Amino acid sequence: MNFDIDKVKIMRLEEDTALVSFECGDTDLNDFLLNDAKNYLKSMLAVTYLLKINDETVAYFCLSYDGLTRSAILREEEKALWNKVGRKIPNSKRRRTYPAVKIGRLAVSKKYSGLGIGRLIIKAVVMMYLTEQHHAGCRFITVDAYRSALSFYEKNNFRFLTTKDLEDDIRTMYFDLKSV
Ligand SMILES: CC(C)(COP(=O)(O)OP(=O)(O)OC[C@H]1O[C@@H](n2cnc3c(N)ncnc32)[C@H](O)[C@@H]1OP(=O)(O)O)[C@@H](O)C(=O)NCCC(=O)NCCS
């Protein structure tokens, strides 16, 4: 399968957007798009974006505001990790919580997996926050990453926040928008 990157359009899901079934290999993520994404929009809990090639939905992702919080690191010996998070932030501006945007869900349709669409989504989210004007400050992108997708996020320069979740099915990762 090949595709022309210029043909990929990103559109915001609206309450009247027509949706058809979506298959990424994960039932929860498939169902979310069809059955929950509009409810999250109505409840102002998440905004969903669709990646379209012509009329086909090839991927989607959701964004919500978040905070990257020091208390997420519980182990005393890991406090140094928090200093790493803020290492590029001047001392006077260091906080216990930094403003962030969370990629709540991210899924690429099976038909298009392994073709760079996931990487394109990460770049698109970074560009949204680097090039567009915002109503509020936002320094980091966060994600609660599925174990099966950890390497994908690592390859896209996300870092682990803590080793507390080392054995968990889902791990917290972050990306510093100022590292670009
Ligand atoms: C994980 C997922 C988003 C990746 O999207 P994709 O479009 O297939 O990924 P890309 O083609 O952009 O891959 C970018 C890089 O990550 C690697 N990669 C992709 N998925 C990977 C995975 N599951 N494990 C390890 N590496 C992975 C690719 O090999 C590629 O590496 P390279 O730069 O060295 O070539 C997609 O497979 C998916 O939707 N999976 C099911 C749902 C899911 O797990 N979502 C994540 C929820 S947190």
PDB file of N, CA and C in Angstrom, residues 31-99:
ATOM      1  N   ASP A  31     -14.184   1.114  18.752  1.00  0.00           N
ATOM      2  CA  ASP A  31     -15.491   1.488  19.303  1.00  0.00           C
ATOM      3  C   ASP A  31     -15.533   2.952  19.732  1.00  0.00           C
ATOM      4  N   PHE A  32     -14.425   3.420  20.287  1.00  0.00           N
ATOM      5  CA  PHE A  32     -14.415   4.799  20.762  1.00  0.00           C
ATOM      6  C   PHE A  32     -14.791   5.756  19.637  1.00  0.00           C
ATOM      7  N   LEU A  33     -14.182   5.551  18.473  1.00  0.00           N
ATOM      8  CA  LEU A  33     -14.434   6.497  17.376  1.00  0.00           C
ATOM      9  C   LEU A  33     -15.916   6.502  17.000  1.00  0.00           C
ATOM     10  N   LEU A  34     -16.491   5.316  16.890  1.00  0.00           N
ATOM     11  CA  LEU A  34     -17.895   5.234  16.443  1.00  0.00           C
ATOM     12  C   LEU A  34     -18.887   5.652  17.521  1.00  0.00           C
ATOM     13  N   ASN A  35     -18.605   5.266  18.763  1.00  0.00           N
ATOM     14  CA  ASN A  35     -19.646   5.388  19.798  1.00  0.00           C
ATOM     15  C   ASN A  35     -19.400   6.456  20.858  1.00  0.00           C
ATOM     16  N   ASP A  36     -18.175   6.896  21.025  1.00  0.00           N
ATOM     17  CA  ASP A  36     -17.884   7.796  22.149  1.00  0.00           C
ATOM     18  C   ASP A  36     -17.307   9.155  21.765  1.00  0.00           C
ATOM     19  N   ALA A  37     -16.633   9.218  20.625  1.00  0.00           N
ATOM     20  CA  ALA A  37     -15.887  10.440  20.288  1.00  0.00           C
ATOM     21  C   ALA A  37     -16.792  11.684  20.315  1.00  0.00           C
ATOM     22  N   LYS A  38     -18.009  11.558  19.790  1.00  0.00           N
ATOM     23  CA  LYS A  38     -18.908  12.727  19.758  1.00  0.00           C
ATOM     24  C   LYS A  38     -19.402  13.078  21.161  1.00  0.00           C
ATOM     25  N   ASN A  39     -19.587  12.067  22.007  1.00  0.00           N
ATOM     26  CA  ASN A  39     -19.992  12.355  23.394  1.00  0.00           C
ATOM     27  C   ASN A  39     -18.885  13.101  24.128  1.00  0.00           C
ATOM     28  N   TYR A  40     -17.635  12.716  23.873  1.00  0.00           N
ATOM     29  CA  TYR A  40     -16.504  13.414  24.496  1.00  0.00           C
ATOM     30  C   TYR A  40     -16.449  14.862  24.008  1.00  0.00           C
ATOM     31  N   LEU A  41     -16.776  15.064  22.741  1.00  0.00           N
ATOM     32  CA  LEU A  41     -16.778  16.417  22.192  1.00  0.00           C
ATOM     33  C   LEU A  41     -17.859  17.247  22.880  1.00  0.00           C
ATOM     34  N   LYS A  42     -19.079  16.673  22.951  1.00  0.00           N
ATOM     35  CA  LYS A  42     -20.218  17.369  23.576  1.00  0.00           C
ATOM     36  C   LYS A  42     -19.918  17.695  25.031  1.00  0.00           C
ATOM     37  N   SER A  43     -19.274  16.773  25.724  1.00  0.00           N
ATOM     38  CA  SER A  43     -18.967  16.966  27.146  1.00  0.00           C
ATOM     39  C   SER A  43     -17.725  17.830  27.352  1.00  0.00           C
ATOM     40  N   MET A  44     -17.119  18.253  26.259  1.00  0.00           N
ATOM     41  CA  MET A  44     -15.893  19.077  26.292  1.00  0.00           C
ATOM     42  C   MET A  44     -14.752  18.360  27.012  1.00  0.00           C
ATOM     43  N   LEU A  45     -14.666  17.054  26.819  1.00  0.00           N
ATOM     44  CA  LEU A  45     -13.610  16.274  27.463  1.00  0.00           C
ATOM     45  C   LEU A  45     -12.483  15.923  26.500  1.00  0.00           C
ATOM     46  N   ALA A  46     -12.786  15.856  25.225  1.00  0.00           N
ATOM     47  CA  ALA A  46     -11.740  15.560  24.233  1.00  0.00           C
ATOM     48  C   ALA A  46     -12.217  16.009  22.859  1.00  0.00           C
ATOM     49  N   VAL A  47     -11.258  16.463  22.057  1.00  0.00           N
ATOM     50  CA  VAL A  47     -11.533  16.781  20.656  1.00  0.00           C
ATOM     51  C   VAL A  47     -10.851  15.704  19.820  1.00  0.00           C
ATOM     52  N   THR A  48     -11.596  15.176  18.869  1.00  0.00           N
ATOM     53  CA  THR A  48     -11.058  14.109  18.015  1.00  0.00           C
ATOM     54  C   THR A  48     -10.750  14.680  16.632  1.00  0.00           C
ATOM     55  N   TYR A  49      -9.630  14.225  16.070  1.00  0.00           N
ATOM     56  CA  TYR A  49      -9.237  14.630  14.718  1.00  0.00           C
ATOM     57  C   TYR A  49      -9.163  13.381  13.850  1.00  0.00           C
ATOM     58  N   LEU A  50      -9.677  13.508  12.629  1.00  0.00           N
ATOM     59  CA  LEU A  50      -9.646  12.389  11.682  1.00  0.00           C
ATOM     60  C   LEU A  50      -8.595  12.669  10.614  1.00  0.00           C
ATOM     61  N   LEU A  51      -7.835  11.651  10.243  1.00  0.00           N
ATOM     62  CA  LEU A  51      -6.951  11.767   9.086  1.00  0.00           C
ATOM     63  C   LEU A  51      -7.657  11.096   7.928  1.00  0.00           C
ATOM     64  N   LYS A  52      -7.838  11.860   6.870  1.00  0.00           N
ATOM     65  CA  LYS A  52      -8.598  11.353   5.723  1.00  0.00           C
ATOM     66  C   LYS A  52      -7.723  11.305   4.485  1.00  0.00           C
ATOM     67  N   ILE A  53      -7.862  10.247   3.720  1.00  0.00           N
ATOM     68  CA  ILE A  53      -7.327  10.221   2.355  1.00  0.00           C
ATOM     69  C   ILE A  53      -8.558  10.054   1.482  1.00  0.00           C
ATOM     70  N   ASN A  54      -8.805  11.071   0.662  1.00  0.00           N
ATOM     71  CA  ASN A  54     -10.085  11.175  -0.047  1.00  0.00           C
ATOM     72  C   ASN A  54     -11.188  11.087   1.017  1.00  0.00           C
ATOM     73  N   ASP A  55     -12.103  10.115   0.912  1.00  0.00           N
ATOM     74  CA  ASP A  55     -13.167  10.061   1.927  1.00  0.00           C
ATOM     75  C   ASP A  55     -12.910   9.019   2.998  1.00  0.00           C
ATOM     76  N   GLU A  56     -11.765   8.359   2.908  1.00  0.00           N
ATOM     77  CA  GLU A  56     -11.483   7.246   3.820  1.00  0.00           C
ATOM     78  C   GLU A  56     -10.794   7.745   5.090  1.00  0.00           C
ATOM     79  N   THR A  57     -11.294   7.286   6.250  1.00  0.00           N
ATOM     80  CA  THR A  57     -10.626   7.632   7.518  1.00  0.00           C
ATOM     81  C   THR A  57      -9.487   6.644   7.724  1.00  0.00           C
ATOM     82  N   VAL A  58      -8.256   7.144   7.695  1.00  0.00           N
ATOM     83  CA  VAL A  58      -7.094   6.242   7.799  1.00  0.00           C
ATOM     84  C   VAL A  58      -6.518   6.238   9.214  1.00  0.00           C
ATOM     85  N   ALA A  59      -6.913   7.209  10.023  1.00  0.00           N
ATOM     86  CA  ALA A  59      -6.411   7.266  11.403  1.00  0.00           C
ATOM     87  C   ALA A  59      -7.205   8.312  12.166  1.00  0.00           C
ATOM     88  N   TYR A  60      -7.123   8.253  13.477  1.00  0.00           N
ATOM     89  CA  TYR A  60      -7.697   9.331  14.288  1.00  0.00           C
ATOM     90  C   TYR A  60      -6.887   9.488  15.566  1.00  0.00           C
ATOM     91  N   PHE A  61      -7.024  10.652  16.166  1.00  0.00           N
ATOM     92  CA  PHE A  61      -6.417  10.877  17.480  1.00  0.00           C
ATOM     93  C   PHE A  61      -7.265  11.876  18.244  1.00  0.00           C
ATOM     94  N   CYS A  62      -7.122  11.874  19.584  1.00  0.00           N
ATOM     95  CA  CYS A  62      -7.904  12.781  20.431  1.00  0.00           C
ATOM     96  C   CYS A  62      -6.937  13.616  21.265  1.00  0.00           C
ATOM     97  N   LEU A  63      -7.334  14.843  21.523  1.00  0.00           N
ATOM     98  CA  LEU A  63      -6.530  15.717  22.379  1.00  0.00           C
ATOM     99  C   LEU A  63      -7.381  16.255  23.535  1.00  0.00           C
ATOM    100  N   SER A  64      -6.754  16.323  24.714  1.00  0.00           N
ATOM    101  CA  SER A  64      -7.376  16.936  25.895  1.00  0.00           C
ATOM    102  C   SER A  64      -6.280  17.644  26.672  1.00  0.00           C
ATOM    103  N   TYR A  65      -6.650  18.672  27.422  1.00  0.00           N
ATOM    104  CA  TYR A  65      -5.607  19.310  28.240  1.00  0.00           C
ATOM    105  C   TYR A  65      -5.245  18.419  29.412  1.00  0.00           C
ATOM    106  N   ASP A  66      -4.012  18.582  29.868  1.00  0.00           N
ATOM    107  CA  ASP A  66      -3.444  17.690  30.872  1.00  0.00           C
ATOM    108  C   ASP A  66      -2.433  18.500  31.677  1.00  0.00           C
ATOM    109  N   GLY A  67      -1.892  17.892  32.705  1.00  0.00           N
ATOM    110  CA  GLY A  67      -0.789  18.510  33.446  1.00  0.00           C
ATOM    111  C   GLY A  67       0.273  17.454  33.654  1.00  0.00           C
ATOM    112  N   LEU A  68       1.512  17.852  33.510  1.00  0.00           N
ATOM    113  CA  LEU A  68       2.606  16.920  33.801  1.00  0.00           C
ATOM    114  C   LEU A  68       3.019  17.225  35.234  1.00  0.00           C
ATOM    115  N   THR A  69       2.744  16.272  36.129  1.00  0.00           N
ATOM    116  CA  THR A  69       2.810  16.574  37.560  1.00  0.00           C
ATOM    117  C   THR A  69       3.877  15.777  38.273  1.00  0.00           C
ATOM    118  N   ARG A  70       4.584  16.482  39.145  1.00  0.00           N
ATOM    119  CA  ARG A  70       5.672  15.863  39.894  1.00  0.00           C
ATOM    120  C   ARG A  70       5.170  14.704  40.755  1.00  0.00           C
ATOM    121  N   SER A  71       3.941  14.813  41.259  1.00  0.00           N
ATOM    122  CA  SER A  71       3.443  13.765  42.148  1.00  0.00           C
ATOM    123  C   SER A  71       3.222  12.442  41.415  1.00  0.00           C
ATOM    124  N   ALA A  72       3.256  12.493  40.060  1.00  0.00           N
ATOM    125  CA  ALA A  72       3.140  11.233  39.314  1.00  0.00           C
ATOM    126  C   ALA A  72       4.377  10.372  39.558  1.00  0.00           C
ATOM    127  N   ILE A  73       5.448  11.012  40.027  1.00  0.00           N
ATOM    128  CA  ILE A  73       6.666  10.277  40.367  1.00  0.00           C
ATOM    129  C   ILE A  73       6.641  10.054  41.867  1.00  0.00           C
ATOM    130  N   LEU A  74       6.338   8.828  42.284  1.00  0.00           N
ATOM    131  CA  LEU A  74       6.169   8.610  43.719  1.00  0.00           C
ATOM    132  C   LEU A  74       7.462   8.229  44.428  1.00  0.00           C
ATOM    133  N   ARG A  75       8.342   7.576  43.687  1.00  0.00           N
ATOM    134  CA  ARG A  75       9.544   7.087  44.360  1.00  0.00           C
ATOM    135  C   ARG A  75      10.529   8.218  44.615  1.00  0.00           C
ATOM    136  N   GLU A  76      10.957   8.309  45.888  1.00  0.00           N
ATOM    137  CA  GLU A  76      11.866   9.373  46.309  1.00  0.00           C
ATOM    138  C   GLU A  76      13.135   9.401  45.442  1.00  0.00           C
ATOM    139  N   GLU A  77      13.632   8.193  45.135  1.00  0.00           N
ATOM    140  CA  GLU A  77      14.891   8.135  44.382  1.00  0.00           C
ATOM    141  C   GLU A  77      14.714   8.585  42.928  1.00  0.00           C
ATOM    142  N   GLU A  78      13.436   8.818  42.530  1.00  0.00           N
ATOM    143  CA  GLU A  78      13.221   9.241  41.148  1.00  0.00           C
ATOM    144  C   GLU A  78      13.013  10.747  41.014  1.00  0.00           C
ATOM    145  N   LYS A  79      13.145  11.450  42.104  1.00  0.00           N
ATOM    146  CA  LYS A  79      12.900  12.895  42.036  1.00  0.00           C
ATOM    147  C   LYS A  79      13.824  13.546  40.999  1.00  0.00           C
ATOM    148  N   ALA A  80      14.980  12.928  40.777  1.00  0.00           N
ATOM    149  CA  ALA A  80      15.908  13.458  39.773  1.00  0.00           C
ATOM    150  C   ALA A  80      15.278  13.449  38.381  1.00  0.00           C
ATOM    151  N   LEU A  81      14.346  12.503  38.177  1.00  0.00           N
ATOM    152  CA  LEU A  81      13.677  12.446  36.869  1.00  0.00           C
ATOM    153  C   LEU A  81      12.868  13.714  36.626  1.00  0.00           C
ATOM    154  N   TRP A  82      12.297  14.237  37.709  1.00  0.00           N
ATOM    155  CA  TRP A  82      11.501  15.462  37.571  1.00  0.00           C
ATOM    156  C   TRP A  82      12.396  16.632  37.162  1.00  0.00           C
ATOM    157  N   ASN A  83      13.614  16.649  37.720  1.00  0.00           N
ATOM    158  CA  ASN A  83      14.549  17.716  37.329  1.00  0.00           C
ATOM    159  C   ASN A  83      14.884  17.594  35.848  1.00  0.00           C
ATOM    160  N   LYS A  84      14.889  16.345  35.367  1.00  0.00           N
ATOM    161  CA  LYS A  84      15.165  16.118  33.951  1.00  0.00           C
ATOM    162  C   LYS A  84      14.033  16.704  33.090  1.00  0.00           C
ATOM    163  N   VAL A  85      12.789  16.527  33.563  1.00  0.00           N
ATOM    164  CA  VAL A  85      11.640  17.068  32.816  1.00  0.00           C
ATOM    165  C   VAL A  85      11.814  18.580  32.613  1.00  0.00           C
ATOM    166  N   GLY A  86      12.222  19.249  33.707  1.00  0.00           N
ATOM    167  CA  GLY A  86      12.281  20.711  33.645  1.00  0.00           C
ATOM    168  C   GLY A  86      13.678  21.256  33.372  1.00  0.00           C
ATOM    169  N   ARG A  87      14.558  20.404  32.852  1.00  0.00           N
ATOM    170  CA  ARG A  87      15.949  20.852  32.769  1.00  0.00           C
ATOM    171  C   ARG A  87      16.150  22.038  31.836  1.00  0.00           C
ATOM    172  N   LYS A  88      15.239  22.199  30.879  1.00  0.00           N
ATOM    173  CA  LYS A  88      15.396  23.337  29.966  1.00  0.00           C
ATOM    174  C   LYS A  88      14.553  24.531  30.413  1.00  0.00           C
ATOM    175  N   ILE A  89      13.937  24.404  31.589  1.00  0.00           N
ATOM    176  CA  ILE A  89      13.094  25.498  32.085  1.00  0.00           C
ATOM    177  C   ILE A  89      13.892  26.262  33.147  1.00  0.00           C
ATOM    178  N   PRO A  90      13.971  27.583  33.028  1.00  0.00           N
ATOM    179  CA  PRO A  90      14.777  28.338  33.999  1.00  0.00           C
ATOM    180  C   PRO A  90      14.291  28.085  35.431  1.00  0.00           C
ATOM    181  N   ASN A  91      15.210  28.100  36.394  1.00  0.00           N
ATOM    182  CA  ASN A  91      14.879  27.804  37.795  1.00  0.00           C
ATOM    183  C   ASN A  91      13.661  28.564  38.295  1.00  0.00           C
ATOM    184  N   SER A  92      13.591  29.860  37.969  1.00  0.00           N
ATOM    185  CA  SER A  92      12.521  30.694  38.514  1.00  0.00           C
ATOM    186  C   SER A  92      11.150  30.282  37.972  1.00  0.00           C
ATOM    187  N   LYS A  93      11.140  29.535  36.881  1.00  0.00           N
ATOM    188  CA  LYS A  93       9.851  29.149  36.259  1.00  0.00           C
ATOM    189  C   LYS A  93       9.521  27.683  36.506  1.00  0.00           C
ATOM    190  N   ARG A  94      10.347  26.998  37.292  1.00  0.00           N
ATOM    191  CA  ARG A  94      10.072  25.572  37.539  1.00  0.00           C
ATOM    192  C   ARG A  94       8.856  25.410  38.440  1.00  0.00           C
ATOM    193  N   ARG A  95       8.046  24.398  38.148  1.00  0.00           N
ATOM    194  CA  ARG A  95       6.773  24.175  38.834  1.00  0.00           C
ATOM    195  C   ARG A  95       6.642  22.725  39.237  1.00  0.00           C
ATOM    196  N   ARG A  96       5.593  22.454  40.056  1.00  0.00           N
ATOM    197  CA  ARG A  96       5.280  21.055  40.380  1.00  0.00           C
ATOM    198  C   ARG A  96       4.369  20.453  39.323  1.00  0.00           C
ATOM    199  N   THR A  97       3.716  21.307  38.543  1.00  0.00           N
ATOM    200  CA  THR A  97       2.891  20.848  37.420  1.00  0.00           C
ATOM    201  C   THR A  97       3.167  21.754  36.232  1.00  0.00           C
ATOM    202  N   TYR A  98       3.360  21.150  35.069  1.00  0.00           N
ATOM    203  CA  TYR A  98       3.539  21.930  33.844  1.00  0.00           C
ATOM    204  C   TYR A  98       2.342  21.698  32.926  1.00  0.00           C
ATOM    205  N   PRO A  99       1.929  22.740  32.191  1.00  0.00           N
ATOM    206  CA  PRO A  99       0.785  22.565  31.282  1.00  0.00           C
ATOM    207  C   PRO A  99       1.136  21.649  30.112  1.00  0.00           C
TER     208      PRO A  99
END
